[in-house]
Amino acid sequence: MITEQQVLDVIKSIDYKPMTYQELEQQLEIQAASDFKELVKILNELERTGIIVQNKSHHYGLPEHMDLVRGRIQAHAKGFAFLIPEEKEHGDVYINANDMGTAMNGDIVFVKVTSRSTTGGRMEGEVVRVITRKNTRVVGVFQGLDTYGFIIPDDKRINRDIFVPKEAFGGAVEGEKVVAEIVSYPEGRAAAEGRIVEVLGHKDDPGVDILSVIRKHQLPESFPDEIMDEAQAAPDSITDAEIVEQGRRDLRNKNIVTIDGEDAKDLDDAVNVERLDNGHYRLGVHIADVGYYVKEGSKLDIEAYNRGCSVYLVDRVIPMLPHRLSNGICSLHPQVDRLTLSCEMEFDEHMKVVKHEVFTSVIKTKERMTYTNVRKILEDEDPELLERYAPLVEDFKLMRELAMQLREMRARRGAVDFDFDEAKIILDEKGRPIDIVKRERSVAEQIIEEFMLAANETVAEHFSTLQVPFLYRIHENPDQEKLQNFLAFASNFGHVIKGTGDHVHPRALQQLLQDIKGEKEETVISTMMLRSMKQAKYSADSSGHFGLAADYYSHFTSPIRRYPDLVIHRVIREVIENGGKLKPKRQDYLNSRMADIAQQSSERERVAVDAERDTDQLKKAEYMLDKVGEEFEGMISSVTSFGMFIELDNTVEGLIRLGMLTDDYYHFDDKQMILLGERTSKIYRIGDAITVRVARVNMEDHTIDFELKDMPKSNRPERADRGARPPRGDSDRKGGRGGDRGKNKAAGKAAKFGKAAKAAKASKAPTASVAPTADSGSKKPARRKRKPSTVSGQTSAVSVPNTQQPRATENTVSASTSNSEGAPKKAKGISTHAPKSSSKDNSRNFNFGSGKGGYNSPVESSKKRKGSPAPRRKKIEGPVFDPEAGNIQTSSAKADPSKTGGEVKKSRPRKRKPKPTEQKPE
């Protein structure tokens, strides 16, 4: 029987050239019909998984030999995307919206690089094949018409609406949040088509908002019955026979305590500290032995692998393991016996670990302590608590003493310690936010943080030395380009950092943080430093942790809520039980699995972080909903080409759009990250204190707009119902599919702007130019004139207060505004030209992607794109039904007789208008 390995050996051989399946049949000398069928199955499976590729002439080959790059699509709401390659050394590839094919955000695809910049670093490409679909379901708001409907996706990176035929409504009605299964993916002019499989409820109903986030990120709400049955089989307690049989060390007589938050239920770590006769400290960190109850390969284990980690949303926790385990036998409740894995470390006077031991144990914690009570004992010396916990007070003082010395040692070593505020959102019984409070990082939190860091480092180094398969938490060195930019940024404040753009020791960065402590520039430099760093992730290889300045680091302390911790717990216990090593077959098997587990765990962690951020942003926006018009003190947290973000004292963040700065002409300097007033030389930079007023809250996008307290009002009229998004479907076109944020959206916008204009006129208020109201009797809705926009990444950013500002995005496109005669329009407020001193090229910098390539220089390309004349790209328009032509068309596509079946009127080529000269505003 032919095997997959035999086929791969042929295809991967040095002298192989692309072959058809018939040629491969001859090469493998296949005679039997069964072998031929097996060959076809193997080829199909290898192609499905992306290991091999079949070209247009039906020849099979390896992707790398066919100039294809494999990676993950990172899409933007504007329609374009970046490919984040799986090969670490390969730069990101920019993909124009027209070259996306059927790919959507998160898909694993093959991309063909079509052009490179002159330096070879910036690349453009096109998707040639989707390997793995991430988006099989979409969550959004349903808009129903007579014969069809649309779903407006909650995920803004899905930049086209989902078309739903009448028969696939699933009982949904207008305004409800729904979950739709994608039946067909978008391609060319055709939008994606979906079938509604679940109705979550009306978008304004209590609880639907959080439920939508859960569905959007495809988080599991409950455990299947077979998983619950397996969890129910776990015992409620442990027996002495178990302890003796497993040879566990008995630590039940020690003063071991847990220290957690008041609302914590899964208590998986406990600690104790002793002073030895030689003056050294002995620290014991004891972690629940979850791996003893969750066996490898069990249904519980597979479910935990798929979930990856527990997800902590604003109003609930989605656990990795059932509560029967996480809050029961695996939770280190006080005064009950629990099985643990312990790491004991002896520290000398220099905080160096001179002796350590990792072993299986049994403990009985003395108390369930909270961060608040420990802080009150150590800092406030609360009399009541001092009396209540008298037997443990000296232990807490010793813990503080050790923790502070460990903290100082880490600082000397160069660990980068960012001290940013975190918030806790308080909800009422209906899930409405009633308050936002900052989380305290008191001495109690610092004690547990230092002890867990010490245990994680010690365990990682111990098992790396043993050279057994393991999972590590790594943090790679910063990207060279981002690091160079940060060094240049810090130099603007007079700070010189030791090192080069190729390498800076974290000690130099930590020293900088200490130097700026309490200074005006502390926040701005800390923020920019954090943004220059990469994300930490899991890996089967130990390459060190840059941020902690540690050579070895792992996650050992939370097996209840993190799958990597659970995996290494099994390895640790197995190594201990086998005398410090693994059997060769077991070693090989674990080595083959660790890389996959690390990747899965890293991906699931990112999903959890995104979901948590979404719910926080949602509830913060809801909290500010009734505070429109109120004033708050805040700080500039970010400056961009389209405005600046302001963070309030309660951590709520909102945007002041550039168009709201009406007292001067402001330009964005991307080197110093400032907005600079042209006439007044006023500067807005990260870290500046500022007083703002809440202008509006958009609950569809969960965004907040601020305005400066003392800024002169613009004469721009307020749009009616500004917080709501205009509908994207076109109800006037019978049978049309809409499906896009293009032509069909214009009708809805025109209607809203028409109402706003009428209202302003009725009140005799000055109004800006608005589009006429869409006439229900007209076949084609009226369009507003194209809005001026800004090129992200340039030194000049533009604002025209007399025009309606676009919705804030990371990257908005800008061009000079001109009237029909080609002369520049007069705009009150912000200039529409770049400063004369600017010598930069008209580069594109979208400021997202993985950072290994980005896109901030022009790309030379000989490829002519459909509907995208250089240098400006046309927005992709969605499919609409043309009643005259009798088929589906788009507003941006040219009519084609072969497609419409009718005559096409030839149009005279338009003469290009002269470029307006730059003028100073009056």
Short mmCIF file of C-alpha atoms in Angstrom, two decimals, residues 434-629:
data_model
loop_
_atom_site.label_atom_id
_atom_site.label_comp_id
_atom_site.label_asym_id
_atom_site.label_seq_id
_atom_site.Cartn_x
_atom_site.Cartn_y
_atom_site.Cartn_z
CA ILE A 434 -22.48 51.57 37.34
CA ASP A 435 -18.85 52.34 38.16
CA ILE A 436 -15.27 51.86 36.95
CA VAL A 437 -12.54 51.58 39.59
CA LYS A 438 -8.80 51.14 39.28
CA ARG A 439 -7.32 47.85 40.40
CA GLU A 440 -4.85 48.33 43.21
CA ARG A 441 -1.38 46.88 42.86
CA SER A 442 -0.57 46.84 46.54
CA VAL A 443 2.20 45.10 48.43
CA ALA A 444 0.05 41.95 48.58
CA GLU A 445 -0.16 41.69 44.78
CA GLN A 446 3.57 42.36 44.56
CA ILE A 447 4.34 39.53 46.99
CA ILE A 448 2.46 36.94 44.94
CA GLU A 449 3.80 38.35 41.66
CA GLU A 450 7.44 38.04 42.80
CA PHE A 451 6.98 34.56 44.24
CA MET A 452 5.31 33.25 41.08
CA LEU A 453 8.03 34.78 38.87
CA ALA A 454 10.72 33.12 40.97
CA ALA A 455 9.02 29.70 40.76
CA ASN A 456 8.44 29.98 37.02
CA GLU A 457 12.09 30.83 36.35
CA THR A 458 13.42 28.09 38.61
CA VAL A 459 11.22 25.38 37.11
CA ALA A 460 12.04 26.46 33.55
CA GLU A 461 15.80 26.37 34.17
CA HIS A 462 15.62 23.04 36.01
CA PHE A 463 13.84 21.18 33.22
CA SER A 464 15.76 22.90 30.45
CA THR A 465 18.91 21.53 32.07
CA LEU A 466 17.36 18.04 32.09
CA GLN A 467 16.68 18.46 28.34
CA VAL A 468 13.20 16.98 28.52
CA PRO A 469 10.33 18.17 26.26
CA PHE A 470 8.85 21.29 27.84
CA LEU A 471 6.82 24.41 27.17
CA TYR A 472 8.42 27.81 27.76
CA ARG A 473 7.08 31.33 27.88
CA ILE A 474 9.30 33.40 25.64
CA HIS A 475 9.51 37.09 24.82
CA GLU A 476 11.63 37.82 21.76
CA ASN A 477 13.85 40.85 21.35
CA PRO A 478 12.09 43.93 19.94
CA ASP A 479 11.88 44.40 16.19
CA GLN A 480 14.94 46.36 15.02
CA GLU A 481 12.94 48.97 13.11
CA LYS A 482 10.55 49.60 16.00
CA LEU A 483 13.42 49.73 18.46
CA GLN A 484 15.31 52.26 16.32
CA ASN A 485 12.20 54.40 16.13
CA PHE A 486 11.83 54.27 19.90
CA LEU A 487 15.48 55.22 20.48
CA ALA A 488 15.02 58.22 18.19
CA PHE A 489 11.79 59.12 19.98
CA ALA A 490 13.40 58.99 23.43
CA SER A 491 16.28 61.15 22.19
CA ASN A 492 13.78 63.96 21.54
CA PHE A 493 13.45 64.22 25.32
CA GLY A 494 17.21 64.23 25.85
CA HIS A 495 17.45 60.57 26.93
CA VAL A 496 20.30 58.51 25.51
CA ILE A 497 19.86 54.75 25.80
CA LYS A 498 22.88 52.50 25.81
CA GLY A 499 22.87 50.09 22.91
CA THR A 500 22.18 50.13 19.20
CA GLY A 501 19.21 49.60 16.95
CA ASP A 502 20.31 45.98 16.61
CA HIS A 503 20.44 45.27 20.32
CA VAL A 504 19.52 47.01 23.54
CA HIS A 505 19.79 45.18 26.85
CA PRO A 506 16.56 45.34 28.85
CA ARG A 507 18.63 46.78 31.71
CA ALA A 508 19.06 49.97 29.66
CA LEU A 509 15.29 50.22 29.17
CA GLN A 510 14.60 49.62 32.85
CA GLN A 511 17.14 52.28 33.75
CA LEU A 512 15.29 54.69 31.48
CA LEU A 513 12.00 53.89 33.25
CA GLN A 514 13.66 54.64 36.58
CA ASP A 515 15.16 57.90 35.27
CA ILE A 516 11.79 59.21 34.08
CA LYS A 517 9.86 58.13 37.19
CA GLY A 518 7.68 61.07 38.21
CA GLU A 519 8.75 63.17 35.24
CA LYS A 520 6.31 64.73 32.78
CA GLU A 521 7.44 62.44 29.98
CA GLU A 522 7.06 59.22 32.02
CA THR A 523 3.77 58.16 30.50
CA VAL A 524 4.64 58.99 26.92
CA ILE A 525 8.00 57.19 26.97
CA SER A 526 6.62 54.15 28.84
CA THR A 527 3.79 53.86 26.34
CA MET A 528 6.05 54.11 23.31
CA MET A 529 8.49 51.61 24.83
CA LEU A 530 5.71 49.07 25.34
CA ARG A 531 4.53 49.51 21.75
CA SER A 532 8.03 48.83 20.44
CA MET A 533 8.08 45.37 22.02
CA LYS A 534 6.76 42.06 20.72
CA GLN A 535 4.09 39.93 22.34
CA ALA A 536 5.13 37.10 24.63
CA LYS A 537 4.12 33.61 23.50
CA TYR A 538 4.60 29.91 24.21
CA SER A 539 7.37 27.89 22.61
CA ALA A 540 8.87 24.40 22.74
CA ASP A 541 12.34 25.99 22.80
CA SER A 542 13.73 28.23 25.51
CA SER A 543 15.00 31.43 23.91
CA GLY A 544 14.64 33.64 26.99
CA HIS A 545 12.28 36.37 28.09
CA PHE A 546 13.39 39.86 27.05
CA GLY A 547 11.00 41.82 29.26
CA LEU A 548 11.97 39.89 32.39
CA ALA A 549 15.66 39.76 31.43
CA ALA A 550 15.44 36.03 32.15
CA ASP A 551 17.27 33.25 30.29
CA TYR A 552 14.61 30.71 31.28
CA TYR A 553 10.94 31.24 31.92
CA SER A 554 7.82 29.06 31.86
CA HIS A 555 4.24 29.11 33.10
CA PHE A 556 4.03 26.66 35.99
CA THR A 557 1.71 28.33 38.48
CA SER A 558 -1.83 28.24 36.97
CA PRO A 559 -2.79 24.78 35.64
CA ILE A 560 -6.48 25.39 36.40
CA ARG A 561 -6.73 28.23 33.88
CA ARG A 562 -3.81 27.73 31.43
CA TYR A 563 -3.26 24.60 29.36
CA PRO A 564 0.56 24.99 29.01
CA ASP A 565 0.85 24.86 32.83
CA LEU A 566 -1.19 21.66 32.85
CA VAL A 567 1.05 20.09 30.19
CA ILE A 568 4.31 20.80 31.99
CA HIS A 569 2.80 19.56 35.28
CA ARG A 570 2.35 16.16 33.64
CA VAL A 571 5.93 16.23 32.35
CA ILE A 572 7.25 17.23 35.78
CA ARG A 573 5.42 14.46 37.61
CA GLU A 574 6.43 11.91 34.97
CA VAL A 575 10.10 12.91 35.23
CA ILE A 576 9.97 12.75 39.04
CA GLU A 577 8.34 9.32 39.01
CA ASN A 578 10.90 7.98 36.49
CA GLY A 579 13.99 9.07 38.38
CA GLY A 580 14.69 12.34 36.52
CA LYS A 581 14.33 11.22 32.90
CA LEU A 582 11.86 9.98 30.30
CA LYS A 583 11.81 6.80 28.27
CA PRO A 584 13.11 7.33 24.69
CA LYS A 585 9.75 6.65 23.01
CA ARG A 586 7.98 8.98 25.41
CA GLN A 587 10.62 11.64 24.86
CA ASP A 588 10.19 11.44 21.08
CA TYR A 589 6.41 11.59 21.33
CA LEU A 590 6.41 14.65 23.59
CA ASN A 591 8.98 16.38 21.39
CA SER A 592 6.67 15.93 18.40
CA ARG A 593 3.71 17.42 20.29
CA MET A 594 5.16 20.42 22.11
CA ALA A 595 5.42 22.81 19.13
CA ASP A 596 1.75 22.24 18.23
CA ILE A 597 0.62 22.73 21.83
CA ALA A 598 2.65 25.95 22.08
CA GLN A 599 1.09 27.36 18.91
CA GLN A 600 -2.45 26.37 19.90
CA SER A 601 -2.02 27.85 23.38
CA SER A 602 -0.64 31.12 21.99
CA GLU A 603 -3.55 31.44 19.55
CA ARG A 604 -6.17 30.72 22.19
CA GLU A 605 -4.54 33.24 24.52
CA ARG A 606 -4.86 35.94 21.83
CA VAL A 607 -8.54 35.08 21.35
CA ALA A 608 -9.11 35.39 25.11
CA VAL A 609 -7.33 38.75 25.27
CA ASP A 610 -9.38 40.08 22.33
CA ALA A 611 -12.65 38.91 23.89
CA GLU A 612 -11.78 40.46 27.25
CA ARG A 613 -10.80 43.72 25.57
CA ASP A 614 -14.05 43.76 23.57
CA THR A 615 -16.25 43.37 26.64
CA ASP A 616 -14.28 46.00 28.55
CA GLN A 617 -14.58 48.45 25.67
CA LEU A 618 -18.29 47.70 25.30
CA LYS A 619 -19.10 48.32 28.97
CA LYS A 620 -16.90 51.41 29.16
CA ALA A 621 -18.78 52.91 26.22
CA GLU A 622 -22.10 52.02 27.86
CA TYR A 623 -20.92 53.60 31.12
CA MET A 624 -20.22 56.89 29.32
CA LEU A 625 -23.52 56.85 27.43
CA ASP A 626 -25.35 59.06 29.94
CA LYS A 627 -22.37 61.35 30.45
CA VAL A 628 -22.48 63.16 27.11
CA GLY A 629 -21.77 66.84 27.76
#
